[in-house]
Amino acid sequence: MNIFFINKDTQDFTFWYYTPMALEFSFKFIPGLTVYDCMDELSAFKFAPEELKDLEKRLFNKADIVFTGGQSLYEAKKHQHYNIHPFQSSIDKTHFEKARNNKSEPDDQSGIKGVKLGFYGVIDERFDIDLIRGIADAHPDWQIILIGPIVKIDPATLPKNENIHYLGSKKYEELPLYLSGWNVALVPFLLNESTRFISPTKTPEYLAGGKPVVSSAIKDVVNPYAKNKLVKIGVDSIDFVTAVEELLQSPDDSVWLAQVDNFLADYSWDNTFQSMRELMESTMKNRNTTVSVVSE
């Protein structure tokens, strides 16, 4: 990094931080603008570095503007910076809408017959293993498709029911192809410290693909998705099974889909970028007269 900035004025650059850990090698530079894009409460994740909390405090002091990945994270952080703004997860709607019209599933999924419940994402300490096991036990005729890498947990602890299929990691471009073959999409997260402030991007992605969703009671899923009756919420496997059964009884819900499309109308990366850019430009104009205040 030192070499990169030889003969360059750091005032011509914006430093955009996704993790406070990056402050360890960049703290001495003074850029034109410092942005902290706080996407998760990283200190609550398994194996998080001990110094993460202290580095985040330093980053809040250094940042000119802070964005949070969702409303609940904003509520937890809003007193730590004078210029902080929440942003719900944005999506590439056009990409995931392909799932609505795709007729051909990938080979490793097309051979799995029956009702398909699906999840894609990292399978880690946030993933509710017992919930998935309970659903699989209750309905051996349902097929549960799990896509994504297994990290930070012992694979041996995962349920091995014949109707649970671990298909591994897939490319982003492939996700709508898998999504197209599901009857219901799942957000099966535990409610713990690592999920307390998350705003799962997969929720609007599933919806954009035209798939009904059953989710754990994650705050940023309950509000706004369940609040607007776009997603069903379950507390345990019994709730999930009941919700899926209800959804399967009305697979062609054109009214619900119209509501989904209306709700997601402005959920785009372009709109999010435009809003962020306007806030950053405003911050730049006021940068020399604004003092950052951090609550202890």
Short mmCIF file of C-alpha atoms in Angstrom, two decimals:
data_model
loop_
_atom_site.label_atom_id
_atom_site.label_comp_id
_atom_site.label_asym_id
_atom_site.label_seq_id
_atom_site.Cartn_x
_atom_site.Cartn_y
_atom_site.Cartn_z
CA MET A 1 0.00 0.00 0.00
CA ASN A 2 2.87 2.38 0.76
CA ILE A 3 4.29 1.73 -2.70
CA PHE A 4 0.94 2.45 -4.37
CA PHE A 5 0.75 5.92 -2.85
CA ILE A 6 4.27 7.00 -3.84
CA ASN A 7 3.95 10.29 -5.75
CA LYS A 8 0.18 10.32 -5.17
CA ASP A 9 -1.92 12.67 -3.07
CA THR A 10 -4.14 10.60 -0.76
CA GLN A 11 -6.58 13.53 -0.70
CA ASP A 12 -7.55 12.45 -4.23
CA PHE A 13 -8.80 9.10 -2.91
CA THR A 14 -11.76 7.76 -0.95
CA PHE A 15 -10.98 5.00 1.53
CA TRP A 16 -13.91 2.59 1.74
CA TYR A 17 -13.77 0.18 4.69
CA TYR A 18 -15.81 -3.02 4.88
CA THR A 19 -13.94 -4.21 7.96
CA PRO A 20 -12.15 -2.33 10.75
CA MET A 21 -9.26 -4.82 10.42
CA ALA A 22 -8.08 -2.91 7.34
CA LEU A 23 -7.30 0.03 9.60
CA GLU A 24 -4.22 -1.85 10.84
CA PHE A 25 -2.34 -1.13 7.61
CA SER A 26 -4.06 2.09 6.48
CA PHE A 27 -4.49 4.21 9.63
CA LYS A 28 -1.63 6.60 8.84
CA PHE A 29 -3.10 7.76 5.53
CA ILE A 30 -5.42 10.77 5.33
CA PRO A 31 -7.72 10.36 2.30
CA GLY A 32 -10.14 12.88 0.87
CA LEU A 33 -13.03 10.89 2.33
CA THR A 34 -13.26 7.91 4.68
CA VAL A 35 -16.32 5.66 4.43
CA TYR A 36 -17.14 2.84 6.82
CA ASP A 37 -19.60 0.44 5.19
CA CYS A 38 -20.67 -1.54 8.25
CA MET A 39 -22.40 -4.60 6.83
CA ASP A 40 -22.46 -6.84 9.92
CA GLU A 41 -21.63 -6.93 13.61
CA LEU A 42 -18.39 -8.73 12.77
CA SER A 43 -17.26 -8.97 16.40
CA ALA A 44 -20.16 -11.38 17.07
CA PHE A 45 -18.99 -13.87 14.44
CA LYS A 46 -17.21 -17.05 15.38
CA PHE A 47 -13.39 -16.70 15.55
CA ALA A 48 -13.60 -12.89 15.31
CA PRO A 49 -10.24 -11.24 16.19
CA GLU A 50 -10.08 -9.85 19.73
CA GLU A 51 -8.89 -6.46 18.50
CA LEU A 52 -11.90 -5.98 16.21
CA LYS A 53 -13.99 -3.92 18.66
CA ASP A 54 -11.16 -1.52 19.46
CA LEU A 55 -10.37 -1.09 15.78
CA GLU A 56 -14.01 -0.34 15.05
CA LYS A 57 -14.02 2.42 17.66
CA ARG A 58 -10.97 3.92 15.96
CA LEU A 59 -12.64 3.61 12.57
CA PHE A 60 -15.75 5.41 13.82
CA ASN A 61 -13.46 8.23 14.94
CA LYS A 62 -11.72 8.32 11.58
CA ALA A 63 -14.75 7.90 9.28
CA ASP A 64 -16.45 10.90 7.67
CA ILE A 65 -19.58 8.89 6.91
CA VAL A 66 -20.94 5.48 7.95
CA PHE A 67 -23.41 3.21 6.15
CA THR A 68 -25.05 0.23 7.83
CA GLY A 69 -26.35 -2.92 6.17
CA GLY A 70 -29.91 -2.72 7.45
CA GLN A 71 -32.11 -0.96 9.96
CA SER A 72 -31.36 -3.06 13.06
CA LEU A 73 -27.62 -2.55 12.67
CA TYR A 74 -28.26 1.17 12.27
CA GLU A 75 -30.25 1.23 15.52
CA ALA A 76 -27.34 -0.44 17.31
CA LYS A 77 -24.68 1.91 15.88
CA LYS A 78 -26.46 5.24 15.39
CA HIS A 79 -25.15 6.82 18.59
CA GLN A 80 -21.54 6.12 17.64
CA HIS A 81 -21.30 8.56 14.73
CA TYR A 82 -22.87 11.87 13.75
CA ASN A 83 -23.21 10.95 10.05
CA ILE A 84 -24.60 7.42 9.82
CA HIS A 85 -27.22 6.08 7.40
CA PRO A 86 -29.02 2.72 7.03
CA PHE A 87 -29.34 0.88 3.72
CA GLN A 88 -31.37 -2.27 3.18
CA SER A 89 -29.85 -4.98 0.98
CA SER A 90 -29.91 -4.13 -2.70
CA ILE A 91 -30.15 -6.75 -5.41
CA ASP A 92 -29.73 -7.32 -9.13
CA LYS A 93 -33.43 -7.89 -9.80
CA THR A 94 -32.97 -8.65 -13.48
CA HIS A 95 -30.52 -11.42 -12.63
CA PHE A 96 -32.76 -13.18 -10.12
CA GLU A 97 -35.96 -12.64 -12.10
CA LYS A 98 -34.53 -15.17 -14.56
CA ALA A 99 -35.69 -17.84 -12.10
CA ARG A 100 -39.30 -17.06 -13.00
CA ASN A 101 -39.01 -18.22 -16.59
CA ASN A 102 -36.18 -20.75 -16.48
CA LYS A 103 -37.38 -24.26 -17.40
CA SER A 104 -34.16 -26.25 -17.13
CA GLU A 105 -32.52 -27.00 -13.76
CA PRO A 106 -28.81 -27.79 -13.36
CA ASP A 107 -27.93 -31.48 -13.62
CA ASP A 108 -27.20 -32.00 -9.93
CA GLN A 109 -30.65 -30.66 -9.00
CA SER A 110 -32.80 -31.83 -11.92
CA GLY A 111 -32.52 -35.46 -10.82
CA ILE A 112 -33.99 -34.66 -7.41
CA LYS A 113 -37.73 -35.22 -7.69
CA GLY A 114 -40.54 -33.91 -5.51
CA VAL A 115 -41.26 -30.72 -3.58
CA LYS A 116 -38.04 -28.74 -3.20
CA LEU A 117 -37.21 -26.37 -0.37
CA GLY A 118 -34.00 -24.45 -0.99
CA PHE A 119 -31.35 -22.34 0.65
CA TYR A 120 -28.18 -20.79 -0.74
CA GLY A 121 -25.52 -19.10 1.35
CA VAL A 122 -22.71 -19.90 3.73
CA ILE A 123 -23.48 -22.81 6.05
CA ASP A 124 -21.83 -21.70 9.27
CA GLU A 125 -22.55 -20.95 12.93
CA ARG A 126 -25.61 -18.94 11.92
CA PHE A 127 -27.26 -21.91 10.20
CA ASP A 128 -30.00 -23.67 12.20
CA ILE A 129 -29.01 -27.33 11.88
CA ASP A 130 -31.79 -28.61 14.13
CA LEU A 131 -34.39 -26.65 12.19
CA ILE A 132 -33.38 -28.27 8.91
CA ARG A 133 -33.28 -31.70 10.53
CA GLY A 134 -36.76 -31.16 11.97
CA ILE A 135 -38.24 -30.18 8.61
CA ALA A 136 -36.60 -33.16 6.90
CA ASP A 137 -37.85 -35.57 9.58
CA ALA A 138 -41.40 -34.22 9.45
CA HIS A 139 -41.67 -34.52 5.66
CA PRO A 140 -39.42 -37.20 4.15
CA ASP A 141 -41.22 -36.55 0.85
CA TRP A 142 -39.88 -32.99 0.72
CA GLN A 143 -36.40 -32.45 -0.73
CA ILE A 144 -34.19 -29.88 0.98
CA ILE A 145 -31.56 -28.31 -1.31
CA LEU A 146 -28.62 -26.64 0.46
CA ILE A 147 -26.18 -24.67 -1.67
CA GLY A 148 -23.02 -23.09 -0.31
CA PRO A 149 -19.74 -23.76 1.45
CA ILE A 150 -19.58 -25.28 4.94
CA VAL A 151 -17.30 -23.14 7.12
CA LYS A 152 -16.47 -22.72 10.81
CA ILE A 153 -18.60 -25.72 11.81
CA ASP A 154 -17.93 -29.46 11.77
CA PRO A 155 -19.63 -31.00 8.70
CA ALA A 156 -20.21 -34.12 10.78
CA THR A 157 -22.79 -32.19 12.83
CA LEU A 158 -25.01 -31.61 9.80
CA PRO A 159 -28.07 -33.85 9.34
CA LYS A 160 -27.65 -36.69 6.86
CA ASN A 161 -31.29 -37.40 5.96
CA GLU A 162 -31.78 -38.89 2.51
CA ASN A 163 -33.96 -35.91 1.58
CA ILE A 164 -31.28 -33.32 2.43
CA HIS A 165 -28.95 -32.55 -0.47
CA TYR A 166 -25.68 -30.63 -0.04
CA LEU A 167 -24.78 -29.37 -3.50
CA GLY A 168 -21.73 -27.30 -2.50
CA SER A 169 -20.74 -23.86 -3.72
CA LYS A 170 -22.13 -22.45 -6.95
CA LYS A 171 -21.31 -19.43 -9.05
CA TYR A 172 -23.41 -16.30 -8.68
CA GLU A 173 -24.50 -16.68 -12.31
CA GLU A 174 -25.93 -20.12 -11.53
CA LEU A 175 -28.11 -19.19 -8.56
CA PRO A 176 -31.28 -18.28 -10.53
CA LEU A 177 -31.07 -21.66 -12.29
CA TYR A 178 -31.20 -23.48 -8.97
CA LEU A 179 -33.77 -21.09 -7.51
CA SER A 180 -36.10 -21.74 -10.45
CA GLY A 181 -36.60 -25.36 -9.40
CA TRP A 182 -37.60 -24.66 -5.78
CA ASN A 183 -41.15 -24.56 -4.52
CA VAL A 184 -40.22 -22.59 -1.39
CA ALA A 185 -37.03 -20.75 -0.38
CA LEU A 186 -35.74 -20.86 3.19
CA VAL A 187 -33.87 -18.47 5.48
CA PRO A 188 -33.07 -20.96 8.29
CA PHE A 189 -30.93 -18.91 10.65
CA LEU A 190 -30.48 -19.26 14.38
CA LEU A 191 -31.37 -16.30 16.54
CA ASN A 192 -28.08 -15.53 18.27
CA GLU A 193 -25.44 -12.80 18.55
CA SER A 194 -24.11 -13.47 15.05
CA THR A 195 -27.56 -12.99 13.47
CA ARG A 196 -28.87 -10.23 15.71
CA PHE A 197 -28.17 -7.45 13.21
CA ILE A 198 -27.99 -9.23 9.86
CA SER A 199 -30.07 -8.21 6.85
CA PRO A 200 -29.98 -11.28 4.57
CA THR A 201 -29.65 -10.24 0.94
CA LYS A 202 -31.04 -13.61 -0.08
CA THR A 203 -34.52 -12.56 1.11
CA PRO A 204 -35.16 -9.99 -1.66
CA GLU A 205 -33.23 -12.20 -4.12
CA TYR A 206 -35.58 -15.11 -3.45
CA LEU A 207 -38.57 -12.79 -3.82
CA ALA A 208 -37.25 -11.33 -7.06
CA GLY A 209 -37.06 -14.90 -8.34
CA GLY A 210 -40.77 -15.24 -7.61
CA LYS A 211 -40.34 -17.76 -4.81
CA PRO A 212 -42.30 -17.73 -1.54
CA VAL A 213 -40.05 -17.49 1.51
CA VAL A 214 -40.18 -18.90 5.03
CA SER A 215 -37.65 -17.33 7.40
CA SER A 216 -36.51 -17.38 10.99
CA ALA A 217 -37.53 -14.28 12.94
CA ILE A 218 -34.54 -12.18 11.87
CA LYS A 219 -35.34 -8.55 12.72
CA ASP A 220 -34.56 -7.19 9.26
CA VAL A 221 -36.69 -9.90 7.67
CA VAL A 222 -39.65 -9.45 10.01
CA ASN A 223 -39.51 -5.73 9.22
CA PRO A 224 -40.08 -4.96 6.39
CA TYR A 225 -40.80 -8.27 4.58
CA ALA A 226 -43.08 -10.10 7.00
CA LYS A 227 -44.64 -6.81 8.10
CA ASN A 228 -45.73 -6.33 4.48
CA LYS A 229 -46.96 -9.94 4.25
CA LEU A 230 -44.36 -10.90 1.66
CA VAL A 231 -42.58 -13.54 3.80
CA LYS A 232 -43.75 -16.08 6.37
CA ILE A 233 -41.93 -16.30 9.70
CA GLY A 234 -41.29 -19.45 11.72
CA VAL A 235 -39.85 -19.99 15.18
CA ASP A 236 -39.18 -23.73 14.95
CA SER A 237 -39.49 -26.65 12.55
CA ILE A 238 -43.20 -27.05 13.33
CA ASP A 239 -43.82 -23.44 12.28
CA PHE A 240 -41.73 -23.87 9.15
CA VAL A 241 -43.56 -27.06 8.15
CA THR A 242 -46.95 -25.41 8.69
CA ALA A 243 -45.92 -22.36 6.67
CA VAL A 244 -44.59 -24.46 3.79
CA GLU A 245 -47.73 -26.59 3.74
CA GLU A 246 -49.85 -23.43 3.48
CA LEU A 247 -47.71 -22.09 0.64
CA LEU A 248 -47.87 -25.36 -1.29
CA GLN A 249 -51.67 -25.22 -1.15
CA SER A 250 -51.64 -21.95 -3.13
CA PRO A 251 -48.64 -22.17 -5.47
CA ASP A 252 -49.98 -19.63 -7.99
CA ASP A 253 -50.51 -16.44 -6.00
CA SER A 254 -50.51 -13.67 -8.56
CA VAL A 255 -51.70 -11.07 -6.03
CA TRP A 256 -48.75 -11.81 -3.73
CA LEU A 257 -46.32 -11.65 -6.66
CA ALA A 258 -47.68 -8.27 -7.72
CA GLN A 259 -47.13 -7.03 -4.16
CA VAL A 260 -43.57 -8.36 -4.25
CA ASP A 261 -42.84 -6.56 -7.51
CA ASN A 262 -44.30 -3.32 -6.19
CA PHE A 263 -42.25 -3.57 -3.00
CA LEU A 264 -39.00 -4.34 -4.83
CA ALA A 265 -39.53 -1.65 -7.47
CA ASP A 266 -36.69 0.54 -6.18
CA TYR A 267 -34.49 -2.24 -4.75
CA SER A 268 -31.53 -1.85 -7.09
CA TRP A 269 -27.82 -1.29 -6.74
CA ASP A 270 -28.15 1.77 -9.01
CA ASN A 271 -30.58 3.44 -6.62
CA THR A 272 -28.49 2.53 -3.59
CA PHE A 273 -25.33 3.86 -5.24
CA GLN A 274 -27.04 7.10 -6.20
CA SER A 275 -28.27 7.65 -2.63
CA MET A 276 -24.85 6.84 -1.18
CA ARG A 277 -23.09 9.11 -3.65
CA GLU A 278 -25.35 12.05 -2.78
CA LEU A 279 -24.63 11.56 0.92
CA MET A 280 -20.90 11.30 0.26
CA GLU A 281 -20.89 14.45 -1.87
CA SER A 282 -22.78 16.31 0.84
CA THR A 283 -20.29 15.08 3.43
CA MET A 284 -17.36 16.23 1.30
CA LYS A 285 -18.82 19.73 1.11
CA ASN A 286 -19.18 19.91 4.88
CA ARG A 287 -16.06 17.91 5.79
CA ASN A 288 -13.95 20.82 6.90
CA THR A 289 -16.57 22.22 9.27
CA THR A 290 -17.97 19.00 10.77
CA VAL A 291 -16.57 17.37 13.88
CA SER A 292 -17.13 13.68 14.41
CA VAL A 293 -18.69 12.84 17.77
CA VAL A 294 -18.38 9.37 19.21
CA SER A 295 -20.34 8.26 22.26
CA GLU A 296 -18.41 6.34 24.82
#
